[in-house]
Coordinates of C-alpha atoms and ligand atoms in Angstrom, one line a residue:
M1 CA 21.6 74.6 100.3
A2 CA 23.8 72.4 103.1
E3 CA 24.0 69.9 100.2
F4 CA 24.3 71.6 97.3
H5 CA 27.4 73.4 99.3
L6 CA 28.6 70.5 101.5
G7 CA 27.2 67.6 100.3
A8 CA 26.2 65.4 97.4
G9 CA 25.0 68.6 94.9
Q10 CA 28.8 69.9 95.5
P11 CA 29.8 69.0 91.8
H12 CA 26.4 70.4 90.1
S13 CA 25.1 74.4 89.7
S14 CA 21.7 73.3 89.9
L15 CA 19.5 70.5 92.0
L16 CA 16.6 69.6 92.7
G17 CA 16.3 68.6 96.3
V18 CA 13.6 65.2 97.1
F19 CA 13.1 65.2 100.5
W20 CA 11.5 61.5 101.7
G21 CA 10.0 61.4 105.3
T22 CA 7.0 62.2 107.3
G23 CA 5.9 64.3 103.8
V24 CA 7.8 65.2 101.1
G25 CA 9.6 67.8 100.8
G26 CA 11.6 69.9 98.4
G27 CA 14.4 72.3 97.3
I28 CA 15.8 74.0 94.2
V29 CA 19.4 75.4 93.6
L30 CA 19.7 77.2 90.0
D31 CA 22.7 78.5 88.8
G32 CA 23.9 78.5 92.4
K33 CA 21.1 80.1 93.8
P34 CA 18.2 79.0 95.9
W35 CA 14.8 79.1 94.1
T36 CA 12.4 80.2 96.5
G37 CA 9.4 81.6 94.0
R38 CA 7.1 83.9 96.6
G39 CA 8.1 81.4 98.9
A40 CA 6.5 79.1 98.4
A41 CA 8.5 76.8 95.4
A42 CA 10.0 73.5 95.6
E43 CA 6.5 72.2 97.0
I44 CA 7.5 68.9 95.3
G45 CA 5.2 66.8 97.6
H46 CA 1.9 68.4 95.7
V47 CA 2.8 67.5 92.5
V48 CA -0.4 66.4 91.3
V49 CA 0.4 62.5 90.0
E50 CA -3.0 61.0 89.7
I51 CA -5.8 63.5 89.1
G52 CA -8.8 63.1 91.5
G53 CA -6.4 60.5 93.3
A54 CA -5.3 59.7 96.9
K55 CA -6.2 62.4 99.4
C56 CA -2.9 64.3 100.8
P57 CA -2.4 65.3 104.3
C58 CA -2.0 69.1 102.5
G59 CA -6.3 68.1 101.7
R60 CA -6.0 68.3 98.2
R61 CA -6.1 65.1 95.9
G62 CA -4.1 63.0 94.1
C63 CA -0.6 65.1 95.5
M64 CA 2.5 62.8 95.5
E65 CA 3.0 63.0 99.2
A66 CA -0.7 61.7 99.3
Y67 CA 0.9 58.3 98.2
A68 CA 5.0 58.4 99.3
G69 CA 4.9 60.8 102.4
R70 CA 5.3 58.5 105.1
G71 CA 2.7 59.8 107.0
A72 CA -0.1 59.4 104.7
M73 CA 1.1 55.3 104.2
E74 CA 1.0 54.9 107.6
A75 CA -2.7 55.9 107.6
R76 CA -3.1 53.7 104.5
A77 CA -1.2 51.0 106.0
R78 CA -3.2 50.7 109.3
K79 CA -6.9 51.3 107.2
L80 CA -5.8 48.2 105.2
A81 CA -4.8 46.2 108.1
D82 CA -8.0 47.7 110.0
E83 CA -9.6 45.4 107.0
G84 CA -7.8 42.1 107.7
R85 CA -4.8 42.9 106.0
K86 CA -2.1 41.0 107.0
T87 CA 1.4 42.6 107.8
V88 CA 4.1 42.7 110.5
L89 CA 4.5 46.0 110.1
F90 CA 2.3 47.1 113.8
K91 CA 4.5 43.9 115.2
I92 CA 7.9 46.0 114.6
M93 CA 6.7 49.4 115.6
E94 CA 5.0 47.5 118.9
E95 CA 8.8 45.5 119.6
R96 CA 10.4 49.2 118.6
N97 CA 8.8 50.9 121.1
R98 CA 7.6 53.4 118.6
P99 CA 5.0 55.5 118.2
R100 CA 4.1 55.4 114.6
L101 CA 5.6 53.5 111.9
T102 CA 8.9 55.5 111.5
S103 CA 11.4 54.7 108.7
G104 CA 13.2 52.0 110.8
V105 CA 9.8 50.1 111.0
W106 CA 9.3 50.4 107.2
K107 CA 13.0 49.0 106.5
R108 CA 13.2 46.6 108.4
A109 CA 9.6 45.3 107.2
L110 CA 10.9 45.1 103.8
E111 CA 14.2 43.5 105.5
R112 CA 11.4 40.6 106.5
D113 CA 9.6 40.4 102.9
D114 CA 6.3 42.3 104.3
D115 CA 4.0 41.9 101.8
L116 CA 1.7 45.1 102.6
A117 CA 5.3 47.0 102.7
H118 CA 7.0 46.2 99.7
E119 CA 3.1 46.8 98.3
L120 CA 3.3 50.4 99.6
I121 CA 6.8 51.5 98.8
D122 CA 6.3 50.1 95.2
R123 CA 3.3 52.8 95.1
A124 CA 5.2 55.4 96.7
L125 CA 8.4 54.8 94.7
R126 CA 6.1 54.9 91.3
A127 CA 4.3 58.4 92.8
L128 CA 7.7 59.9 93.5
G129 CA 9.0 58.5 89.9
A130 CA 6.5 60.4 88.1
G131 CA 6.5 63.4 90.5
V132 CA 10.2 63.8 90.8
A133 CA 10.8 63.1 86.5
S134 CA 8.2 65.5 86.0
A135 CA 10.0 68.0 88.3
V136 CA 12.7 67.4 86.6
N137 CA 11.0 68.0 83.0
V138 CA 10.4 71.7 84.1
L139 CA 13.8 72.3 85.6
D140 CA 16.3 70.4 83.7
A141 CA 18.0 70.4 87.0
E142 CA 21.7 68.6 87.1
A143 CA 21.2 66.3 89.9
V144 CA 18.3 65.2 92.1
V145 CA 19.6 64.9 95.7
I146 CA 17.5 62.4 97.8
G147 CA 17.5 63.1 101.2
G148 CA 15.0 62.8 104.3
G149 CA 14.4 59.7 107.0
L150 CA 12.9 57.2 104.2
G151 CA 15.4 58.0 101.3
L152 CA 18.5 58.1 104.0
K153 CA 17.1 55.1 105.3
L154 CA 16.2 52.9 102.3
G155 CA 19.3 54.1 100.9
E156 CA 21.3 53.6 97.7
P157 CA 18.9 50.4 96.3
Y158 CA 16.2 52.6 96.7
A159 CA 17.7 55.6 94.8
E160 CA 18.7 52.5 92.4
R161 CA 14.4 51.9 92.0
L162 CA 13.5 55.5 92.0
R163 CA 16.2 56.1 89.0
T164 CA 14.2 53.0 87.5
A165 CA 10.8 54.7 88.3
M166 CA 11.7 58.1 86.6
M167 CA 12.6 57.1 83.2
P168 CA 9.5 56.4 81.6
H169 CA 8.2 59.8 82.0
L170 CA 11.9 61.9 81.9
F171 CA 11.2 63.5 78.6
A172 CA 15.2 64.1 77.9
S173 CA 15.7 60.2 78.8
A174 CA 18.8 60.3 77.1
R175 CA 20.4 62.4 79.6
P176 CA 18.8 61.9 83.0
P177 CA 19.6 63.5 86.2
A178 CA 22.8 62.4 88.5
I179 CA 20.4 60.7 91.2
R180 CA 22.4 60.8 94.9
L181 CA 21.3 60.3 98.1
A182 CA 21.9 63.2 100.7
A183 CA 25.6 63.4 102.1
L184 CA 24.8 65.1 105.4
G185 CA 22.1 63.4 107.0
D186 CA 19.4 64.6 109.3
L187 CA 21.8 67.8 110.3
G188 CA 21.7 68.6 106.6
G189 CA 18.6 70.8 107.4
A190 CA 20.2 72.8 110.2
I191 CA 23.7 73.2 108.4
G192 CA 21.7 74.8 105.7
A193 CA 19.3 77.1 107.7
A194 CA 23.1 78.0 109.0
L195 CA 24.3 78.6 105.6
L196 CA 21.2 80.8 104.9
A197 CA 21.6 82.8 107.5
S198 CA 25.5 83.5 107.4
R199 CA 24.3 84.7 104.0
T200 CA 21.9 87.1 105.0
L201 CA 24.3 88.9 107.8
T202 CA 27.2 88.2 105.1
P203 CA 26.1 89.2 101.8
V204 CA 28.5 87.1 99.0
Ligands
ZN301 ZN1 -0.6 67.6 98.9

């Protein structure tokens, strides 16, 4: 709601929010109103991108989040590193005094051209491309707003890569949705919560 009213979604009347962070969260605004379904709408992280695929933190298999969520990506990086794959990911994590592979750690590893970081981010982008495009095929929203720790940290070059990754899966590929980076940063969630609370108190 914050991005819709005050941020990147302002020019649009419908949007799909994709929050690429520890997990992959979502939000849907249709005709200017939030769509929450029966309370569990927009769980875009659990759109299935591979039947019988990787185990998701939710316990199911093949969800987009199993490939693109930072939590799942870290688990895979650890497993591959334990098996002997070379990577600077965990070295950077230690240098930066971080307890886990934060978005900043991923960004630095990509800047250092780390093979494993590239491989896992590429895999995440393929999953996001299929999952987000599938959601757009259902909703035909005007815009997709990309936020979340990884989305914001990796920024425009990776939003562009998501655009490319979506194309083969888009049904109406002649008129793809606008892909915009969230404009309100980490505070978006808090601002949106305040907007929703004020709406409840003062119905419009
Ligand atoms: Zn899942």
